[in-house]
Coordinates of C-alpha atoms in Angstrom, one line a residue:
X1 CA 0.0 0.0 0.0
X2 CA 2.9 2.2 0.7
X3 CA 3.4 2.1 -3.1
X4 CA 0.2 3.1 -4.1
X5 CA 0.7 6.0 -2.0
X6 CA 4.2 7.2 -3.1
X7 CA 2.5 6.5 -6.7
X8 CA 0.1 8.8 -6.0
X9 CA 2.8 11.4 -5.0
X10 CA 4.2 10.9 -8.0
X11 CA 1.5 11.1 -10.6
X12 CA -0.2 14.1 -9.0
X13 CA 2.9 15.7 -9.2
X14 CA 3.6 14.6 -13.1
X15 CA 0.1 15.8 -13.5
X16 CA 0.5 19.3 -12.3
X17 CA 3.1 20.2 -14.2
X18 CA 1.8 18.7 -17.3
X19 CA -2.2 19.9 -17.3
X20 CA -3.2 19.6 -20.5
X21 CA -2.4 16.1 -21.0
X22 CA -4.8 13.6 -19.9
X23 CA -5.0 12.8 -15.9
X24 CA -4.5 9.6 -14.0
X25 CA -6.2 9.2 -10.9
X26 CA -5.3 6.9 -7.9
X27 CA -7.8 6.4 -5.4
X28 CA -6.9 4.4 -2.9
X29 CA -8.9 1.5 -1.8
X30 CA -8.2 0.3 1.5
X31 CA -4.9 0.2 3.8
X32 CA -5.3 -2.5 6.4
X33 CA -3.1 -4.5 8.7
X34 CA -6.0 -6.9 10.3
X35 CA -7.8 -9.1 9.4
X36 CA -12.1 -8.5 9.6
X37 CA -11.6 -10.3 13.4
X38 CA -8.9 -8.1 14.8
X39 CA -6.3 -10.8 13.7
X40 CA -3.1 -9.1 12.8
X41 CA -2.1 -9.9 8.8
X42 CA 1.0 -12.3 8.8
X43 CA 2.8 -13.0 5.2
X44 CA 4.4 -16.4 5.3
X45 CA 8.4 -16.0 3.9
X46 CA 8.9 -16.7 0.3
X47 CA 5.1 -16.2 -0.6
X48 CA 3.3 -16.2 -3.8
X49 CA 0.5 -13.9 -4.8
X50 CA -2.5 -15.1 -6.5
X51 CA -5.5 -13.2 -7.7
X52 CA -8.8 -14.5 -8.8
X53 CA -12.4 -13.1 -9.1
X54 CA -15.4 -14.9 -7.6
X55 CA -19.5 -14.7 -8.7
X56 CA -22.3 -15.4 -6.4
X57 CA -25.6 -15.8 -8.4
X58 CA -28.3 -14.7 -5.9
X59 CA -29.2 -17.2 -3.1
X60 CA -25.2 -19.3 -3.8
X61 CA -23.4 -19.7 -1.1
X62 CA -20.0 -21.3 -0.3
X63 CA -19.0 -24.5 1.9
X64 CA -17.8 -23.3 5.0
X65 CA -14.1 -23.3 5.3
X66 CA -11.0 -21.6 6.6
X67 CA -7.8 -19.8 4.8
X68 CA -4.4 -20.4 7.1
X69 CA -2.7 -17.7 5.1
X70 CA -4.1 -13.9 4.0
X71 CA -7.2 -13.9 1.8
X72 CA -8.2 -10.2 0.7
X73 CA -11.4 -9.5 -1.0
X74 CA -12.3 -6.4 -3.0
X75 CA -16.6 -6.6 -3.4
X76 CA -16.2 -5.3 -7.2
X77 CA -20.4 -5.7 -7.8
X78 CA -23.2 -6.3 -5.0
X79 CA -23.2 -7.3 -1.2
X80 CA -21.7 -10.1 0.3
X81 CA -22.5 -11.8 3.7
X82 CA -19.5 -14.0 5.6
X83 CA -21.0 -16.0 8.0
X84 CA -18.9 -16.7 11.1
X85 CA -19.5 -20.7 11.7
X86 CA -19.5 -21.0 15.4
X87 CA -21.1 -17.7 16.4
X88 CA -23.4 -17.5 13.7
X89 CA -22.2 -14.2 13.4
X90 CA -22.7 -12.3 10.3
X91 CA -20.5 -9.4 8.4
X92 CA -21.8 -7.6 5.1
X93 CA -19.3 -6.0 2.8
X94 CA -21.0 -3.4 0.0
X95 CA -19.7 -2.9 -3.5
X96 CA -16.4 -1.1 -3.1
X97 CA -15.3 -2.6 0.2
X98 CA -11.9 -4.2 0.9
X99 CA -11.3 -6.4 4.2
X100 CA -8.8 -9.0 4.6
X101 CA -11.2 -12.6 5.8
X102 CA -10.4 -13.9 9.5
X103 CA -7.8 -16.3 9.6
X104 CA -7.8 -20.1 10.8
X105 CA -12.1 -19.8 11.9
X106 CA -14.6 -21.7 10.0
X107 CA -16.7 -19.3 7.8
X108 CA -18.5 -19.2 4.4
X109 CA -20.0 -16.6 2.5
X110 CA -23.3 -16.1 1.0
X111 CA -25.5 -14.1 -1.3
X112 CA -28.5 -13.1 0.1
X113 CA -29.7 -10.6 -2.7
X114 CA -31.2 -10.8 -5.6
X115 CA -28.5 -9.5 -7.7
X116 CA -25.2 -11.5 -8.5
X117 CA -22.1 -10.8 -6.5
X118 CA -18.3 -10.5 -8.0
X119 CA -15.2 -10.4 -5.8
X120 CA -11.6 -9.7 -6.8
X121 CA -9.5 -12.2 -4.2
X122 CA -6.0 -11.9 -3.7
X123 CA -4.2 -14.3 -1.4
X124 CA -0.5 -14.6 -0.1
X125 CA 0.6 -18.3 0.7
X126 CA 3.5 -20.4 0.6
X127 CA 4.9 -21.5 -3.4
X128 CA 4.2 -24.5 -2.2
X129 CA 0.7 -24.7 -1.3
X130 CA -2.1 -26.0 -3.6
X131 CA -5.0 -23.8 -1.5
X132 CA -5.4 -21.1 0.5
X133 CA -9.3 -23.1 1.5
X134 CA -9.5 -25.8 3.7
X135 CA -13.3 -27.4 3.5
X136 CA -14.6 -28.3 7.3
X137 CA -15.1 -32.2 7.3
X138 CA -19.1 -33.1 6.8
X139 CA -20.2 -30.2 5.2

């Protein structure tokens, strides 16, 4: 995030000296360092990055599960429900929000609208991993 905000720097000053060329605008999105349960964000050494976008049609709804290594989710179109497992506790995200899911605690998310739902995810886990989602046993 610290690059998106020395970017900006440096764009909006290219842009002020250079006004009548087209402008490029940064906003930023989100700068976080826990996770949606107050879990600080730890990157395992030597990790991989890997992005992926994710549609709920209205009424889907995920397996519940838990990711042992960061999972951040940008809501790119509708409204998203995580459902914590063992509280029943719920947590809706709007289009345009950012959070970083909890870590290690069983959860799924659903779509309880009637319009579909895209996420961007972006995860940082070992090279060696297959998945950043591990399925509770039964359901």
């Amino acid at each position: 995030m610290l690059a998106a905000i020395a970017a900006t720097a440096v764009f909006t000053s290219y842009n002020a000296s250079n006004a009548a060329e087209p402008k490029v605008t940064i906003k930023p999105v989100a700068r976080v360092d826990k996770t949606v349960l107050g879990q600080p964000i730890v990157v395992p050494p030597n990790a991989e990055l890997r992005a992926f976008t994710v549609e709920f049609e209205p009424g889907a709804r995920l397996r519940i599960h838990k990711h042992p290594w960061p999972h951040y989710v940008h809501v790119e179109k509708g409204t998203l429900t995580v459902m914590k497992d063992e509280t029943g506790k719920s947590l809706t995200f709007k289009e345009g929000s950012f959070f970083v899911e909890m870590l290690n605690t069983w959860h799924y998310g659903i779509n309880r609208t009637n319009a579909p739902v895209k996420l961007l995810v972006i995860e940082q886990m070992p090279k060696t991993a297959e998945t950043n989602t591990v399925l509770k046993p039964g359901r």
